[in-house]
Amino acid sequence: MPTTWVFSEETNGTPSSLSLEMLTKARSFDGDVAAILVGTASEDVVATLGAHGASTVFHIDPGDALPGAPVAAALADLVEEHGPGLVLFGLAYTDRDVVGRLAARLGVPVLSNAVDIEVDDDGVRVVNEINGGMTLVESTFTDAATRLVVVRPKSFAAESGDGGTPDVVEVSLPGDGGATITGRHEESASGPKLEDASIIVAGGRGMGAAENFELLEDLASTLGGAVGATRAVVDSGWVPYSLQVGQTGKTVKPDVYIAAGISGAMQHLVGMKDSGTIIAVNKDEDAPIFGVADLGIVGDVHKVLPPLLEALEARD
Ligand code: FAD
């Protein structure tokens, strides 16, 4: 079984949730598992990576350098020294920046958009989605010594196991890559993050106007959930891109996904179709969203949602 490395970016004292999903999968392969931690290696972060399956943590701290170029250079040296069979990256900004540069440095291919990975003595098989998630393709690496794979969020559930404290290996950076981060701006938000929420109330163009998203915000906060949106409303400037669900937005898998005034275009479905229970409200009974909905309400969002909010607020 090959040694598997998992790329993990630390932000605000937490390793990316995607890296914990990938570590959980990696430990099912039976081989050694290591994490490549980019950011600050606090005791908590290292312990979390260990609990999810990493027996070694390669720590790279780019400080205020833009991580892509210097981290890829450091990683290329590390891969050549240790020769891991498989390196997993998430479908996230820094991960993608690093993996592209790493592939070019090593001269090896990348399989991206993976939703499943199988590893055995015959090699590594990767299942990925094409056509907006409507077609699954299985691919294998033929002769790459180190296989690079980019994994879609929520493809695997993150579960901590009984791993101990990993060894931490400090990795130095060969230069700073030439670009420095001069400022960081965090979008203010209340309630759970969209990708972590167990309930999502998402709106589409059928909500009619930006101000009608207040109704969805009230519903989401009453339910302890988060607001999501389609690309059509993001492009119209009604809500920020950070709320976009779908092929070019976030992949979510909440217990409950309420789709209000959303047609159900393939590019939206690919980001939410694996949600637990999908509830759709649409005035067009032929809207494709009803094809994936567990509960469908044919009706006007402005007539269906206000009484729903009232009923929820009236609960004890
Ligand atoms: P529409 O398709 O216009 O649907 C609005 C729906 O609201 C209709 O079904 C209508 O019947 C209903 N409606 C209208 N009024 C009411 C009312 N009063 N009450 C109830 N229902 C009502 N889209 C994404 O969402 N996420 C992505 O990541 C994404 N990526 C894309 C990537 C590419 C390369 C491309 C080409 C497209 C992408 N899209 C994405 C866009 C996607 O194809 C659709 O255009 C978009 O999802 C449609 O958004 P919508 O459902 O809000 O709008």
Short mmCIF file of C-alpha atoms and ligand atoms in Angstrom, two decimals:
data_model
loop_
_atom_site.label_atom_id
_atom_site.label_comp_id
_atom_site.label_asym_id
_atom_site.label_seq_id
_atom_site.Cartn_x
_atom_site.Cartn_y
_atom_site.Cartn_z
CA MET A 1 0.00 0.00 0.00
CA PRO A 2 1.40 3.44 -0.81
CA THR A 3 2.10 6.09 1.76
CA THR A 4 -0.59 8.75 1.49
CA TRP A 5 -0.03 12.42 2.23
CA VAL A 6 -2.90 14.83 2.79
CA PHE A 7 -2.58 18.59 2.27
CA SER A 8 -4.06 20.57 5.15
CA GLU A 9 -4.23 24.34 5.38
CA GLU A 10 -4.64 25.83 8.86
CA THR A 11 -6.89 28.88 9.23
CA ASN A 12 -7.83 30.56 12.51
CA GLY A 13 -6.39 27.67 14.54
CA THR A 14 -8.24 24.91 12.68
CA PRO A 15 -7.14 22.52 9.93
CA SER A 16 -9.40 22.65 6.88
CA SER A 17 -12.46 20.42 7.26
CA LEU A 18 -11.69 19.04 3.82
CA SER A 19 -8.30 17.76 5.03
CA LEU A 20 -10.01 15.91 7.88
CA GLU A 21 -12.37 14.29 5.36
CA MET A 22 -9.38 13.22 3.23
CA LEU A 23 -7.39 11.95 6.24
CA THR A 24 -10.37 9.82 7.28
CA LYS A 25 -10.43 8.27 3.80
CA ALA A 26 -6.63 7.91 3.67
CA ARG A 27 -6.49 5.87 6.86
CA SER A 28 -8.79 3.27 5.27
CA PHE A 29 -6.03 2.53 2.71
CA ASP A 30 -3.95 0.59 5.28
CA GLY A 31 -0.67 2.36 4.37
CA ASP A 32 1.10 5.12 6.33
CA VAL A 33 -0.67 8.48 6.40
CA ALA A 34 0.97 11.88 6.83
CA ALA A 35 -0.41 15.42 6.76
CA ILE A 36 1.27 18.39 5.10
CA LEU A 37 0.28 21.23 7.41
CA VAL A 38 0.53 24.73 5.95
CA GLY A 39 0.09 27.43 8.58
CA THR A 40 0.53 27.43 12.35
CA ALA A 41 1.18 24.09 14.04
CA SER A 42 -0.55 24.56 17.39
CA GLU A 43 -0.89 21.55 19.68
CA ASP A 44 -4.61 21.43 18.92
CA VAL A 45 -4.13 21.42 15.16
CA VAL A 46 -1.49 18.68 15.31
CA ALA A 47 -3.67 16.62 17.69
CA THR A 48 -6.68 16.97 15.37
CA LEU A 49 -4.63 15.80 12.39
CA GLY A 50 -3.36 12.87 14.47
CA ALA A 51 -6.83 11.93 15.63
CA HIS A 52 -7.96 11.81 12.00
CA GLY A 53 -5.16 9.47 10.94
CA ALA A 54 -1.88 11.34 10.41
CA SER A 55 1.10 9.60 12.03
CA THR A 56 3.47 12.32 10.77
CA VAL A 57 2.87 16.02 10.21
CA PHE A 58 5.17 17.82 7.78
CA HIS A 59 4.87 21.44 8.92
CA ILE A 60 5.44 24.28 6.48
CA ASP A 61 4.91 27.83 7.73
CA PRO A 62 4.85 30.34 4.87
CA GLY A 63 4.18 33.24 7.28
CA ASP A 64 2.99 36.20 5.22
CA ALA A 65 4.31 34.80 1.93
CA LEU A 66 1.60 33.88 -0.58
CA PRO A 67 1.80 30.09 -0.09
CA GLY A 68 1.37 28.65 -3.63
CA ALA A 69 4.87 28.97 -5.08
CA PRO A 70 7.11 28.47 -2.01
CA VAL A 71 5.00 25.63 -0.56
CA ALA A 72 5.00 23.81 -3.91
CA ALA A 73 8.80 24.17 -4.11
CA ALA A 74 9.25 22.82 -0.58
CA LEU A 75 6.82 20.01 -1.25
CA ALA A 76 8.55 18.99 -4.47
CA ASP A 77 11.81 18.48 -2.53
CA LEU A 78 9.94 16.59 0.18
CA VAL A 79 8.20 14.30 -2.32
CA GLU A 80 11.50 13.54 -4.03
CA GLU A 81 13.07 12.71 -0.66
CA HIS A 82 10.26 10.51 0.72
CA GLY A 83 8.44 9.27 -2.42
CA PRO A 84 4.83 9.08 -1.18
CA GLY A 85 2.62 7.06 -3.53
CA LEU A 86 -0.38 9.35 -3.29
CA VAL A 87 -0.87 12.99 -2.31
CA LEU A 88 -4.39 14.29 -1.74
CA PHE A 89 -5.40 17.94 -2.09
CA GLY A 90 -8.83 19.49 -1.60
CA LEU A 91 -10.84 21.48 -4.10
CA ALA A 92 -9.88 24.73 -2.34
CA TYR A 93 -7.85 27.81 -3.31
CA THR A 94 -4.45 27.18 -1.73
CA ASP A 95 -4.64 23.43 -2.36
CA ARG A 96 -5.22 24.03 -6.07
CA ASP A 97 -2.54 26.68 -6.29
CA VAL A 98 -0.01 24.29 -4.77
CA VAL A 99 -1.00 21.11 -6.63
CA GLY A 100 -0.75 22.71 -10.08
CA ARG A 101 2.74 24.02 -9.38
CA LEU A 102 3.79 20.73 -7.75
CA ALA A 103 2.59 18.69 -10.75
CA ALA A 104 4.61 20.92 -13.08
CA ARG A 105 7.73 20.60 -10.93
CA LEU A 106 7.44 16.80 -10.65
CA GLY A 107 6.24 16.27 -14.22
CA VAL A 108 3.34 14.07 -13.08
CA PRO A 109 -0.41 14.22 -13.86
CA VAL A 110 -3.20 15.34 -11.52
CA LEU A 111 -6.64 13.72 -11.35
CA SER A 112 -9.08 16.35 -10.15
CA ASN A 113 -12.66 16.60 -8.93
CA ALA A 114 -12.43 13.17 -7.26
CA VAL A 115 -15.48 11.94 -5.38
CA ASP A 116 -14.02 8.54 -4.51
CA ILE A 117 -10.62 6.85 -4.39
CA GLU A 118 -9.75 3.18 -4.23
CA VAL A 119 -6.28 1.96 -3.37
CA ASP A 120 -5.06 -1.63 -3.60
CA ASP A 121 -2.07 -3.62 -4.79
CA ASP A 122 -3.04 -2.93 -8.41
CA GLY A 123 -2.78 0.83 -7.95
CA VAL A 124 -4.95 3.88 -7.33
CA ARG A 125 -8.36 4.30 -8.94
CA VAL A 126 -10.08 7.66 -8.85
CA VAL A 127 -13.74 8.31 -9.51
CA ASN A 128 -14.48 11.82 -10.68
CA GLU A 129 -17.46 13.76 -11.90
CA ILE A 130 -17.87 15.29 -15.34
CA ASN A 131 -20.82 16.99 -17.06
CA GLY A 132 -21.70 18.87 -13.88
CA GLY A 133 -21.77 15.68 -11.83
CA MET A 134 -24.14 13.77 -14.07
CA THR A 135 -21.48 11.30 -15.30
CA LEU A 136 -18.97 9.41 -13.18
CA VAL A 137 -15.63 8.45 -14.70
CA GLU A 138 -13.16 5.97 -13.23
CA SER A 139 -9.50 6.65 -13.98
CA THR A 140 -6.23 5.01 -13.01
CA PHE A 141 -2.67 6.27 -13.03
CA THR A 142 -0.48 4.27 -15.34
CA ASP A 143 3.10 5.01 -14.45
CA ALA A 144 3.21 8.02 -12.11
CA ALA A 145 5.35 7.25 -9.06
CA THR A 146 3.58 9.94 -7.05
CA ARG A 147 -0.10 10.32 -7.84
CA LEU A 148 -1.67 13.71 -7.22
CA VAL A 149 -5.43 13.82 -6.65
CA VAL A 150 -7.76 16.77 -5.97
CA VAL A 151 -10.82 15.77 -3.94
CA ARG A 152 -14.25 17.41 -3.92
CA PRO A 153 -15.54 18.60 -0.52
CA LYS A 154 -17.97 16.30 1.32
CA SER A 155 -16.93 13.25 -0.69
CA PHE A 156 -16.02 11.54 2.60
CA ALA A 157 -17.29 12.07 6.14
CA ALA A 158 -14.65 13.34 8.60
CA GLU A 159 -14.40 11.01 11.60
CA SER A 160 -11.73 11.01 14.25
CA GLY A 161 -10.22 7.62 15.05
CA ASP A 162 -7.90 6.43 17.77
CA GLY A 163 -4.70 7.87 16.31
CA GLY A 164 -2.04 9.13 18.72
CA THR A 165 0.05 12.28 18.66
CA PRO A 166 1.88 12.54 15.34
CA ASP A 167 5.58 13.30 14.88
CA VAL A 168 6.06 16.85 13.62
CA VAL A 169 8.75 17.41 10.98
CA GLU A 170 9.61 21.06 10.32
CA VAL A 171 10.08 21.80 6.63
CA SER A 172 11.92 24.94 5.57
CA LEU A 173 10.89 27.07 2.62
CA PRO A 174 13.25 27.56 -0.30
CA GLY A 175 12.64 31.34 -0.61
CA ASP A 176 9.40 33.27 -0.29
CA GLY A 177 7.98 32.88 -3.79
CA GLY A 178 8.03 36.62 -4.41
CA ALA A 179 4.53 37.59 -3.25
CA THR A 180 3.51 38.76 0.21
CA ILE A 181 0.07 38.92 1.76
CA THR A 182 -0.42 42.55 2.81
CA GLY A 183 -3.88 42.31 4.38
CA ARG A 184 -6.59 39.84 5.31
CA HIS A 185 -10.30 40.67 5.33
CA GLU A 186 -12.87 38.41 6.88
CA GLU A 187 -16.46 38.61 5.86
CA SER A 188 -18.55 39.17 8.97
CA ALA A 189 -21.02 36.35 9.43
CA SER A 190 -23.33 35.03 12.09
CA GLY A 191 -24.58 31.47 12.49
CA PRO A 192 -22.92 28.35 11.06
CA LYS A 193 -20.71 28.44 7.97
CA LEU A 194 -22.52 27.39 4.82
CA GLU A 195 -20.34 24.31 4.27
CA ASP A 196 -20.77 23.16 7.90
CA ALA A 197 -24.48 23.98 8.41
CA SER A 198 -26.86 21.09 9.04
CA ILE A 199 -29.77 23.14 7.68
CA ILE A 200 -29.50 25.38 4.61
CA VAL A 201 -32.19 27.73 3.33
CA ALA A 202 -31.20 28.59 -0.24
CA GLY A 203 -32.79 31.06 -2.59
CA GLY A 204 -32.83 31.50 -6.34
CA ARG A 205 -34.03 34.07 -8.82
CA GLY A 206 -37.60 33.14 -7.88
CA MET A 207 -37.11 35.12 -4.63
CA GLY A 208 -37.64 38.16 -6.87
CA ALA A 209 -35.28 40.72 -5.29
CA ALA A 210 -32.25 41.08 -3.02
CA GLU A 211 -34.35 42.38 -0.11
CA ASN A 212 -36.45 39.20 -0.12
CA PHE A 213 -33.39 37.28 1.07
CA GLU A 214 -34.15 38.77 4.52
CA LEU A 215 -36.96 36.25 4.71
CA LEU A 216 -34.48 33.44 4.05
CA GLU A 217 -32.09 34.87 6.66
CA ASP A 218 -34.92 34.92 9.22
CA LEU A 219 -35.85 31.35 8.35
CA ALA A 220 -32.23 30.20 8.55
CA SER A 221 -31.62 31.88 11.89
CA THR A 222 -34.86 30.43 13.33
CA LEU A 223 -33.74 26.98 12.22
CA GLY A 224 -30.10 27.48 13.31
CA GLY A 225 -29.00 27.15 9.70
CA ALA A 226 -27.22 29.10 6.96
CA VAL A 227 -28.38 30.88 3.80
CA GLY A 228 -27.28 29.62 0.38
CA ALA A 229 -27.94 30.88 -3.13
CA THR A 230 -27.74 30.11 -6.82
CA ARG A 231 -25.24 31.63 -9.18
CA ALA A 232 -28.02 33.60 -10.88
CA VAL A 233 -28.64 35.63 -7.73
CA VAL A 234 -24.93 35.98 -6.96
CA ASP A 235 -24.37 37.29 -10.50
CA SER A 236 -27.26 39.73 -9.96
CA GLY A 237 -25.44 41.08 -6.90
CA TRP A 238 -28.21 40.09 -4.46
CA VAL A 239 -25.89 38.09 -2.20
CA PRO A 240 -22.09 37.59 -2.02
CA TYR A 241 -20.31 34.80 -3.89
CA SER A 242 -19.51 33.10 -0.57
CA LEU A 243 -23.16 31.93 -0.47
CA GLN A 244 -23.11 30.29 -3.90
CA VAL A 245 -23.86 26.57 -3.99
CA GLY A 246 -22.97 24.51 -7.04
CA GLN A 247 -20.38 23.60 -9.61
CA THR A 248 -18.54 26.92 -9.36
CA GLY A 249 -19.56 27.54 -5.76
CA LYS A 250 -19.63 25.39 -2.64
CA THR A 251 -20.51 21.72 -2.29
CA VAL A 252 -22.81 21.20 0.68
CA LYS A 253 -24.35 18.17 2.33
CA PRO A 254 -26.68 19.39 5.10
CA ASP A 255 -29.35 17.26 6.77
CA VAL A 256 -32.00 19.58 5.32
CA TYR A 257 -31.74 21.76 2.19
CA ILE A 258 -34.64 24.13 1.51
CA ALA A 259 -34.57 25.38 -2.11
CA ALA A 260 -36.76 28.45 -2.57
CA GLY A 261 -37.38 29.75 -6.09
CA ILE A 262 -34.54 27.64 -7.51
CA SER A 263 -35.06 25.96 -10.89
CA GLY A 264 -32.61 23.10 -10.27
CA ALA A 265 -30.09 23.62 -13.05
CA MET A 266 -27.51 20.82 -13.28
CA GLN A 267 -24.75 23.21 -12.14
CA HIS A 268 -26.68 23.97 -8.95
CA LEU A 269 -27.72 20.36 -8.27
CA VAL A 270 -24.13 19.13 -8.34
CA GLY A 271 -23.42 21.21 -5.23
CA MET A 272 -26.38 20.05 -3.11
CA LYS A 273 -27.90 16.85 -4.50
CA ASP A 274 -26.39 14.71 -1.73
CA SER A 275 -28.19 16.65 1.04
CA GLY A 276 -30.22 14.54 3.48
CA THR A 277 -33.73 15.87 2.88
CA ILE A 278 -34.37 18.33 0.05
CA ILE A 279 -37.45 20.54 0.30
CA ALA A 280 -38.27 22.60 -2.80
CA VAL A 281 -40.69 25.50 -3.21
CA ASN A 282 -41.28 26.51 -6.81
CA LYS A 283 -44.31 27.84 -8.64
CA ASP A 284 -43.52 25.75 -11.72
CA GLU A 285 -44.52 22.14 -11.14
CA ASP A 286 -42.16 21.05 -13.94
CA ALA A 287 -39.09 22.70 -12.39
CA PRO A 288 -36.16 20.22 -12.42
CA ILE A 289 -35.53 20.82 -8.70
CA PHE A 290 -38.55 18.61 -8.00
CA GLY A 291 -36.62 15.73 -9.60
CA VAL A 292 -34.23 15.64 -6.60
CA ALA A 293 -36.64 16.93 -3.92
CA ASP A 294 -37.94 14.67 -1.13
CA LEU A 295 -40.72 17.15 -0.45
CA GLY A 296 -42.01 19.49 -3.13
CA ILE A 297 -44.32 22.46 -2.65
CA VAL A 298 -45.75 23.89 -5.87
CA GLY A 299 -46.42 27.48 -4.92
CA ASP A 300 -45.25 31.07 -4.66
CA VAL A 301 -42.36 31.54 -2.22
CA HIS A 302 -43.94 34.79 -1.01
CA LYS A 303 -47.07 32.87 0.03
CA VAL A 304 -45.43 29.67 1.30
CA LEU A 305 -42.45 30.95 3.29
CA PRO A 306 -43.95 33.73 5.53
CA PRO A 307 -46.49 31.38 7.19
CA LEU A 308 -43.75 28.75 7.54
CA LEU A 309 -41.57 31.31 9.37
CA GLU A 310 -44.51 32.32 11.57
CA ALA A 311 -45.23 28.70 12.47
CA LEU A 312 -41.55 28.05 13.28
CA GLU A 313 -41.34 31.20 15.42
CA ALA A 314 -44.48 30.14 17.29
CA ARG A 315 -42.87 26.84 18.36
CA ASP A 316 -41.95 26.50 22.03
P1 FAD B 1 -33.67 30.34 -12.66
O1 FAD B 1 -33.14 29.20 -13.46
O2 FAD B 1 -34.09 31.57 -13.38
O3 FAD B 1 -34.90 29.77 -11.85
C1 FAD B 1 -35.77 30.51 -11.06
C2 FAD B 1 -36.88 29.59 -10.61
O4 FAD B 1 -37.71 30.28 -9.71
C3 FAD B 1 -37.77 29.06 -11.72
O5 FAD B 1 -37.81 27.64 -11.65
C4 FAD B 1 -39.14 29.65 -11.44
O6 FAD B 1 -40.21 28.77 -11.74
C5 FAD B 1 -39.06 29.90 -9.95
N1 FAD B 1 -39.89 31.02 -9.49
C6 FAD B 1 -40.03 32.27 -10.04
N2 FAD B 1 -40.82 33.04 -9.26
C7 FAD B 1 -41.21 32.25 -8.21
C8 FAD B 1 -42.02 32.47 -7.08
N3 FAD B 1 -42.58 33.67 -6.83
N4 FAD B 1 -42.20 31.44 -6.22
C9 FAD B 1 -41.65 30.22 -6.44
N5 FAD B 1 -40.85 29.97 -7.50
C10 FAD B 1 -40.62 30.97 -8.37
N6 FAD B 1 -25.63 27.87 -10.84
C11 FAD B 1 -25.55 27.67 -9.52
O7 FAD B 1 -26.55 27.79 -8.80
N7 FAD B 1 -24.36 27.36 -8.93
C12 FAD B 1 -23.21 27.20 -9.63
O8 FAD B 1 -22.16 26.94 -9.05
C13 FAD B 1 -23.28 27.38 -11.06
N8 FAD B 1 -22.19 27.21 -11.81
C14 FAD B 1 -22.31 27.34 -13.18
C15 FAD B 1 -21.19 27.06 -13.98
C16 FAD B 1 -21.31 27.16 -15.35
C17 FAD B 1 -20.10 26.85 -16.19
C18 FAD B 1 -22.53 27.55 -15.94
C19 FAD B 1 -22.66 27.66 -17.43
C20 FAD B 1 -23.63 27.82 -15.16
C21 FAD B 1 -23.53 27.72 -13.76
N9 FAD B 1 -24.63 27.99 -12.94
C22 FAD B 1 -24.53 27.75 -11.62
C23 FAD B 1 -25.88 28.62 -13.47
C24 FAD B 1 -26.99 27.62 -13.69
O9 FAD B 1 -26.88 27.07 -14.99
C25 FAD B 1 -28.36 28.31 -13.58
O10 FAD B 1 -28.40 29.41 -14.48
C26 FAD B 1 -28.68 28.84 -12.19
O11 FAD B 1 -28.47 27.83 -11.22
C27 FAD B 1 -30.16 29.26 -12.16
O12 FAD B 1 -30.43 29.90 -10.96
P2 FAD B 1 -31.91 30.04 -10.40
O13 FAD B 1 -32.48 28.67 -10.18
O14 FAD B 1 -31.85 30.99 -9.28
O15 FAD B 1 -32.66 30.82 -11.57
#
